[in-house]
């Protein structure tokens, strides 16, 4: 008998490939085990066993596998089932889901590049093969898997690489994630020769003529009594000495430096009981439990600061006590240290955190802990990709801030929405899903209204703190009366001064999207454009640079207009940076901080700025939407929204919903303690219905109005949208392809098809772009429409001229 396996390869082709295996391998292999296989022109891939059978493939000769990579499955059946749903719903290949789901260290292939980890030096733990690789990395900074194959003279190299990763000798270089830089803290300890008690007096004797050094050593011994590692900085401060003095002791071999990596979440073992719920919270908690009796999904709509997190904590505790796993999903920007620490206090020994800023090794560690259903990973707090972890026993998924746009993955495929995929995942586990938000998405609230989801509301802030008082400031009027200083109205300045006088802190919010500081020639009106994309470059005053926000292109700021040569270049519009500059002039003695994508790069970016703000080293914090989430600052009494109009005018059917959500969330940062907070919203249009609804906290009214518009203009939740995008470097090719595809779709799907159209930004990275939208009416079968689209897509890709066109399909592209 011949045996075969079908495997999932991490490629965008929707097809399983068959390989030949021996009888012994057939006995051993199971779905979910990884194997190394050859595919294409002698390329090695990591593939996942999907099925074991005895049917030879039709049309090609099955190759043998190189090697089995796991002893037991790394992916379980529930996951495979979930991947199938994602692949079919979001119209992508299983391979694309496979690639998105596994940490890249699990997905080695010929082109994978490995590099040395800093700090490894214990060669004695390496075997011969491992040593060869290690040595090669001493001579060149990185190696591809192909090079490893050459060095070891065999194709079965993945296990060697895997062991090297596990021994922290190497890691896999990742393109998508920023390079991992472990955060090292410098510690100091006594050289071992001086460690015995008797030696102390001898030591002090030798230092009798170096008083300062002697003081340092005495302080060292004091600090040592606490039995904690001693930071250089602490020793320096406590002994009132300098770095130079400590260094001279190190030079004398009395002290030595060492480093501890501090970025893993280290739980110190001091857990606390969860908080006792207030009567309103308890009521909400019981209502959620009741909903879960009949509904798989429940929406908790609780205003900002109502204590949703405390309710989650109680639900989590219940699940952990029953031995179930819990997944707590958050948008990336809400995953702050503040929240992590809060949960750590309650669930330290159960909690693992998983998100893209973590190093690959840490992600592998969490994966393995979840796979083995370890206590340490019974509760996972993570961003959208944590949905792919190998849970076997989920009891509850919490999707906090469920309305957040960043739950949707736009690129690359799978283009999934983490909230929706989480609901499916929960159902596969027979678990419950709780969606939480102060400002639910229209879709979710609609589902709750229709009775599809259970619904629980919590309308009281903890401690009965009042919601902030919201004031709309009419900047059109202020301009007319000449009461603007730069982008600040006299009213906002007055409120800022009042807050500062009371030693309270201020947050100023400037929406990032659609309102970057564009340079414009005052003579001819031309703005410098990105040479690769159809957008204006934005001005970054800090580096005096022009940058493209789409492709990262940068150049030095121009002195003359490229079109007419005029020297009058004006930086129109304003971003966070501009506001920061204006503030520095208006309040020269005040500490101003800025939080946006530029200032928060790196794993500790946020943490540093937030830490300073919390410690009140910063009085006014200027920032983008990053400020709206998961932060709790007791001393903030004023929030200013610099410009509401650019949010409201954004060309998207959700612009109004999003503006409402963002403004309410940002406002929620004001007055979280006893005193009632204030919010000032600057706008040209104070009578805009959304601003009125924000200022009166009228979610229901907003919902009703938006839902009406969605119905009228054929948008979700009534109509479903699939967006098809075509890209090509050649203008005519993309044009021809889009027309062909548009016509074929229209023949099959009639009036459901809109386009092809040219999007607002018609060229990115030198690729011309065309779009086709398919709107599926209510009661029409979504599956039927999708099947038609797939058939037409296959026909399209069979046409030779169209093969080089990049085509992507985005289901629920909003
Ligand atoms: P939300 O998530 O709804 O915005 P939080 O859970 O962050 O609200 O609660 C706001 C603040 O009130 C937090 O500092 C929290 O610790 C505190 N808090 C909420 N409920 C309680 C409670 N029952 N006992 C003590 N403190 C509470
Ligand atoms: Zn000009
Ligand atoms: Zn560009």
mmCIF file of N, CA and C in Angstrom, residues 63-144:
data_model
loop_
_atom_site.group_PDB
_atom_site.id
_atom_site.type_symbol
_atom_site.label_atom_id
_atom_site.label_comp_id
_atom_site.label_asym_id
_atom_site.label_seq_id
_atom_site.Cartn_x
_atom_site.Cartn_y
_atom_site.Cartn_z
ATOM 1 N N UNK A 63 6.107 13.848 -4.664
ATOM 2 C CA UNK A 63 7.481 13.781 -4.152
ATOM 3 C C UNK A 63 7.460 13.258 -2.725
ATOM 4 N N UNK A 64 8.638 12.845 -2.268
ATOM 5 C CA UNK A 64 8.725 12.443 -0.868
ATOM 6 C C UNK A 64 8.945 13.670 0.005
ATOM 7 N N UNK A 65 8.595 13.551 1.253
ATOM 8 C CA UNK A 65 8.884 14.667 2.160
ATOM 9 C C UNK A 65 10.341 14.586 2.592
ATOM 10 N N UNK A 66 10.912 15.710 2.975
ATOM 11 C CA UNK A 66 12.288 15.707 3.475
ATOM 12 C C UNK A 66 12.369 15.156 4.886
ATOM 13 N N UNK A 67 11.425 15.607 5.662
ATOM 14 C CA UNK A 67 11.614 15.429 7.083
ATOM 15 C C UNK A 67 10.354 15.754 7.868
ATOM 16 N N UNK A 68 10.183 15.079 8.992
ATOM 17 C CA UNK A 68 9.090 15.406 9.905
ATOM 18 C C UNK A 68 9.652 16.365 10.959
ATOM 19 N N UNK A 69 8.928 17.443 11.243
ATOM 20 C CA UNK A 69 9.501 18.468 12.125
ATOM 21 C C UNK A 69 8.964 18.446 13.558
ATOM 22 N N UNK A 70 7.858 17.770 13.771
ATOM 23 C CA UNK A 70 7.298 17.752 15.130
ATOM 24 C C UNK A 70 7.004 16.334 15.564
ATOM 25 N N UNK A 71 7.024 16.140 16.869
ATOM 26 C CA UNK A 71 6.641 14.829 17.378
ATOM 27 C C UNK A 71 5.143 14.740 17.604
ATOM 28 N N UNK A 72 4.592 15.895 17.973
ATOM 29 C CA UNK A 72 3.136 15.946 18.162
ATOM 30 C C UNK A 72 2.629 17.187 17.421
ATOM 31 N N UNK A 73 1.341 17.247 17.111
ATOM 32 C CA UNK A 73 0.830 18.383 16.337
ATOM 33 C C UNK A 73 1.078 19.727 17.024
ATOM 34 N N UNK A 74 1.417 20.740 16.227
ATOM 35 C CA UNK A 74 1.525 22.098 16.775
ATOM 36 C C UNK A 74 0.258 22.892 16.475
ATOM 37 N N UNK A 75 -0.616 22.319 15.681
ATOM 38 C CA UNK A 75 -1.883 22.962 15.348
ATOM 39 C C UNK A 75 -2.969 21.920 15.593
ATOM 40 N N UNK A 76 -4.053 22.315 16.260
ATOM 41 C CA UNK A 76 -5.059 21.300 16.580
ATOM 42 C C UNK A 76 -6.273 21.356 15.656
ATOM 43 N N UNK A 77 -7.166 20.406 15.815
ATOM 44 C CA UNK A 77 -8.317 20.289 14.908
ATOM 45 C C UNK A 77 -9.236 21.503 14.959
ATOM 46 N N UNK A 78 -9.410 22.067 16.170
ATOM 47 C CA UNK A 78 -10.310 23.225 16.272
ATOM 48 C C UNK A 78 -9.727 24.381 15.464
ATOM 49 N N UNK A 79 -8.403 24.512 15.516
ATOM 50 C CA UNK A 79 -7.781 25.568 14.729
ATOM 51 C C UNK A 79 -7.979 25.345 13.241
ATOM 52 N N UNK A 80 -7.739 24.115 12.816
ATOM 53 C CA UNK A 80 -7.891 23.826 11.383
ATOM 54 C C UNK A 80 -9.301 24.155 10.907
ATOM 55 N N UNK A 81 -10.270 23.831 11.757
ATOM 56 C CA UNK A 81 -11.652 24.130 11.400
ATOM 57 C C UNK A 81 -11.852 25.651 11.299
ATOM 58 N N UNK A 82 -11.244 26.370 12.240
ATOM 59 C CA UNK A 82 -11.347 27.822 12.233
ATOM 60 C C UNK A 82 -10.671 28.417 10.995
ATOM 61 N N UNK A 83 -9.516 27.869 10.653
ATOM 62 C CA UNK A 83 -8.807 28.338 9.445
ATOM 63 C C UNK A 83 -9.668 28.132 8.212
ATOM 64 N N UNK A 84 -10.361 26.998 8.170
ATOM 65 C CA UNK A 84 -11.214 26.738 7.016
ATOM 66 C C UNK A 84 -12.307 27.798 6.898
ATOM 67 N N UNK A 85 -12.861 28.168 8.048
ATOM 68 C CA UNK A 85 -13.888 29.214 8.016
ATOM 69 C C UNK A 85 -13.273 30.522 7.498
ATOM 70 N N UNK A 86 -12.123 30.909 8.037
ATOM 71 C CA UNK A 86 -11.480 32.157 7.620
ATOM 72 C C UNK A 86 -11.185 32.131 6.130
ATOM 73 N N UNK A 87 -10.648 31.007 5.682
ATOM 74 C CA UNK A 87 -10.282 30.912 4.277
ATOM 75 C C UNK A 87 -11.514 31.016 3.387
ATOM 76 N N UNK A 88 -12.606 30.407 3.801
ATOM 77 C CA UNK A 88 -13.771 30.465 2.928
ATOM 78 C C UNK A 88 -14.503 31.803 3.069
ATOM 79 N N UNK A 89 -14.640 32.301 4.292
ATOM 80 C CA UNK A 89 -15.360 33.564 4.456
ATOM 81 C C UNK A 89 -14.594 34.737 3.844
ATOM 82 N N UNK A 90 -13.313 34.797 4.115
ATOM 83 C CA UNK A 90 -12.516 35.944 3.640
ATOM 84 C C UNK A 90 -11.861 35.688 2.284
ATOM 85 N N UNK A 91 -12.223 34.591 1.652
ATOM 86 C CA UNK A 91 -11.796 34.301 0.286
ATOM 87 C C UNK A 91 -10.282 34.338 0.098
ATOM 88 N N UNK A 92 -9.588 33.575 0.941
ATOM 89 C CA UNK A 92 -8.140 33.469 0.777
ATOM 90 C C UNK A 92 -7.764 31.992 0.876
ATOM 91 N N UNK A 93 -6.490 31.680 0.686
ATOM 92 C CA UNK A 93 -6.100 30.269 0.742
ATOM 93 C C UNK A 93 -5.838 29.846 2.185
ATOM 94 N N UNK A 94 -5.958 28.551 2.440
ATOM 95 C CA UNK A 94 -5.617 28.032 3.766
ATOM 96 C C UNK A 94 -4.160 28.339 4.082
ATOM 97 N N UNK A 95 -3.341 28.318 3.033
ATOM 98 C CA UNK A 95 -1.920 28.615 3.207
ATOM 99 C C UNK A 95 -1.672 30.020 3.731
ATOM 100 N N UNK A 96 -2.495 30.963 3.270
ATOM 101 C CA UNK A 96 -2.333 32.327 3.765
ATOM 102 C C UNK A 96 -2.715 32.419 5.239
ATOM 103 N N UNK A 97 -3.720 31.653 5.632
ATOM 104 C CA UNK A 97 -4.090 31.639 7.049
ATOM 105 C C UNK A 97 -2.965 30.986 7.858
ATOM 106 N N UNK A 98 -2.461 29.880 7.333
ATOM 107 C CA UNK A 98 -1.343 29.172 7.964
ATOM 108 C C UNK A 98 -0.174 30.130 8.203
ATOM 109 N N UNK A 99 0.162 30.914 7.171
ATOM 110 C CA UNK A 99 1.287 31.840 7.283
ATOM 111 C C UNK A 99 1.024 32.921 8.330
ATOM 112 N N UNK A 100 -0.220 33.392 8.384
ATOM 113 C CA UNK A 100 -0.544 34.444 9.353
ATOM 114 C C UNK A 100 -0.586 33.887 10.770
ATOM 115 N N UNK A 101 -0.961 32.625 10.888
ATOM 116 C CA UNK A 101 -1.245 32.076 12.207
ATOM 117 C C UNK A 101 0.011 31.707 12.988
ATOM 118 N N UNK A 102 0.990 31.119 12.315
ATOM 119 C CA UNK A 102 2.141 30.613 13.057
ATOM 120 C C UNK A 102 3.240 31.667 13.222
ATOM 121 N N UNK A 103 3.900 31.669 14.378
ATOM 122 C CA UNK A 103 5.058 32.546 14.535
ATOM 123 C C UNK A 103 6.072 32.209 13.443
ATOM 124 N N UNK A 104 6.774 33.209 12.931
ATOM 125 C CA UNK A 104 7.614 32.944 11.764
ATOM 126 C C UNK A 104 8.710 31.918 12.041
ATOM 127 N N UNK A 105 9.069 31.734 13.308
ATOM 128 C CA UNK A 105 10.081 30.719 13.616
ATOM 129 C C UNK A 105 9.576 29.312 13.298
ATOM 130 N N UNK A 106 8.261 29.157 13.213
ATOM 131 C CA UNK A 106 7.675 27.857 12.886
ATOM 132 C C UNK A 106 7.533 27.642 11.388
ATOM 133 N N UNK A 107 7.886 28.653 10.630
ATOM 134 C CA UNK A 107 7.597 28.615 9.194
ATOM 135 C C UNK A 107 8.859 28.765 8.362
ATOM 136 N N UNK A 108 9.904 28.067 8.754
ATOM 137 C CA UNK A 108 11.158 28.215 8.033
ATOM 138 C C UNK A 108 10.985 27.795 6.580
ATOM 139 N N UNK A 109 11.697 28.488 5.701
ATOM 140 C CA UNK A 109 11.724 28.102 4.292
ATOM 141 C C UNK A 109 13.048 28.581 3.701
ATOM 142 N N UNK A 110 13.294 28.200 2.453
ATOM 143 C CA UNK A 110 14.609 28.473 1.856
ATOM 144 C C UNK A 110 15.083 29.908 2.063
ATOM 145 N N UNK A 111 14.166 30.865 1.891
ATOM 146 C CA UNK A 111 14.585 32.265 1.934
ATOM 147 C C UNK A 111 14.668 32.845 3.344
ATOM 148 N N UNK A 112 14.198 32.097 4.316
ATOM 149 C CA UNK A 112 14.230 32.630 5.679
ATOM 150 C C UNK A 112 15.655 33.010 6.064
ATOM 151 N N UNK A 113 15.793 34.144 6.715
ATOM 152 C CA UNK A 113 17.120 34.606 7.110
ATOM 153 C C UNK A 113 17.255 34.504 8.623
ATOM 154 N N UNK A 114 18.354 33.908 9.055
ATOM 155 C CA UNK A 114 18.576 33.833 10.500
ATOM 156 C C UNK A 114 19.728 34.743 10.894
ATOM 157 N N UNK A 115 19.721 35.164 12.132
ATOM 158 C CA UNK A 115 20.806 36.015 12.612
ATOM 159 C C UNK A 115 21.099 35.696 14.073
ATOM 160 N N UNK A 116 22.239 36.159 14.515
ATOM 161 C CA UNK A 116 22.665 35.833 15.869
ATOM 162 C C UNK A 116 21.940 36.700 16.888
ATOM 163 N N UNK A 117 21.652 36.140 18.040
ATOM 164 C CA UNK A 117 21.085 36.951 19.119
ATOM 165 C C UNK A 117 22.224 37.577 19.895
ATOM 166 N N UNK A 118 21.961 38.772 20.385
ATOM 167 C CA UNK A 118 23.003 39.439 21.158
ATOM 168 C C UNK A 118 23.155 38.718 22.488
ATOM 169 N N UNK A 119 24.361 38.633 22.960
ATOM 170 C CA UNK A 119 24.555 38.183 24.333
ATOM 171 C C UNK A 119 24.822 36.694 24.497
ATOM 172 N N UNK A 120 24.683 35.906 23.431
ATOM 173 C CA UNK A 120 24.939 34.486 23.617
ATOM 174 C C UNK A 120 26.440 34.219 23.565
ATOM 175 N N UNK A 121 26.959 33.434 24.526
ATOM 176 C CA UNK A 121 28.389 33.120 24.434
ATOM 177 C C UNK A 121 28.761 31.747 24.994
ATOM 178 N N UNK A 122 27.762 30.968 25.333
ATOM 179 C CA UNK A 122 28.069 29.685 25.928
ATOM 180 C C UNK A 122 28.147 28.590 24.859
ATOM 181 N N UNK A 123 29.281 28.518 24.197
ATOM 182 C CA UNK A 123 29.424 27.582 23.081
ATOM 183 C C UNK A 123 29.304 26.130 23.512
ATOM 184 N N UNK A 124 29.530 25.890 24.800
ATOM 185 C CA UNK A 124 29.585 24.497 25.254
ATOM 186 C C UNK A 124 28.250 23.760 25.099
ATOM 187 N N UNK A 125 27.151 24.505 24.982
ATOM 188 C CA UNK A 125 25.863 23.813 24.878
ATOM 189 C C UNK A 125 25.518 23.446 23.434
ATOM 190 N N UNK A 126 26.398 23.727 22.521
ATOM 191 C CA UNK A 126 26.088 23.478 21.108
ATOM 192 C C UNK A 126 26.662 22.142 20.646
ATOM 193 N N UNK A 127 25.887 21.418 19.835
ATOM 194 C CA UNK A 127 26.443 20.218 19.221
ATOM 195 C C UNK A 127 27.185 20.595 17.929
ATOM 196 N N UNK A 128 27.700 19.615 17.208
ATOM 197 C CA UNK A 128 28.576 19.925 16.074
ATOM 198 C C UNK A 128 27.897 20.781 14.998
ATOM 199 N N UNK A 129 26.710 20.361 14.568
ATOM 200 C CA UNK A 129 25.995 21.119 13.541
ATOM 201 C C UNK A 129 25.706 22.537 14.010
ATOM 202 N N UNK A 130 25.225 22.609 15.249
ATOM 203 C CA UNK A 130 24.869 23.918 15.793
ATOM 204 C C UNK A 130 26.087 24.819 15.857
ATOM 205 N N UNK A 131 27.208 24.233 16.219
ATOM 206 C CA UNK A 131 28.423 25.031 16.332
ATOM 207 C C UNK A 131 28.863 25.585 14.967
ATOM 208 N N UNK A 132 28.711 24.749 13.944
ATOM 209 C CA UNK A 132 29.079 25.203 12.598
ATOM 210 C C UNK A 132 28.301 26.466 12.201
ATOM 211 N N UNK A 133 27.011 26.441 12.507
ATOM 212 C CA UNK A 133 26.174 27.600 12.170
ATOM 213 C C UNK A 133 26.577 28.800 13.014
ATOM 214 N N UNK A 134 26.747 28.540 14.302
ATOM 215 C CA UNK A 134 27.143 29.605 15.216
ATOM 216 C C UNK A 134 28.431 30.268 14.745
ATOM 217 N N UNK A 135 29.364 29.411 14.347
ATOM 218 C CA UNK A 135 30.650 29.934 13.901
ATOM 219 C C UNK A 135 30.502 30.751 12.612
ATOM 220 N N UNK A 136 29.690 30.240 11.715
ATOM 221 C CA UNK A 136 29.474 30.977 10.461
ATOM 222 C C UNK A 136 28.904 32.369 10.747
ATOM 223 N N UNK A 137 28.065 32.446 11.783
ATOM 224 C CA UNK A 137 27.461 33.741 12.115
ATOM 225 C C UNK A 137 28.446 34.707 12.795
ATOM 226 N N UNK A 138 29.613 34.180 13.194
ATOM 227 C CA UNK A 138 30.636 35.075 13.718
ATOM 228 C C UNK A 138 31.305 35.839 12.561
ATOM 229 N N UNK A 139 31.204 35.256 11.363
ATOM 230 C CA UNK A 139 31.865 35.881 10.217
ATOM 231 C C UNK A 139 30.928 36.696 9.361
ATOM 232 N N UNK A 140 29.657 36.324 9.359
ATOM 233 C CA UNK A 140 28.710 37.166 8.632
ATOM 234 C C UNK A 140 27.460 37.302 9.476
ATOM 235 N N UNK A 141 26.834 38.482 9.406
ATOM 236 C CA UNK A 141 25.775 38.782 10.370
ATOM 237 C C UNK A 141 24.523 37.952 10.163
ATOM 238 N N UNK A 142 24.285 37.503 8.934
ATOM 239 C CA UNK A 142 23.076 36.700 8.741
ATOM 240 C C UNK A 142 23.278 35.622 7.684
ATOM 241 N N UNK A 143 22.450 34.587 7.778
ATOM 242 C CA UNK A 143 22.521 33.469 6.837
ATOM 243 C C UNK A 143 21.111 33.135 6.382
ATOM 244 N N UNK A 144 20.991 32.742 5.129
ATOM 245 C CA UNK A 144 19.687 32.257 4.693
ATOM 246 C C UNK A 144 19.653 30.755 4.955
#
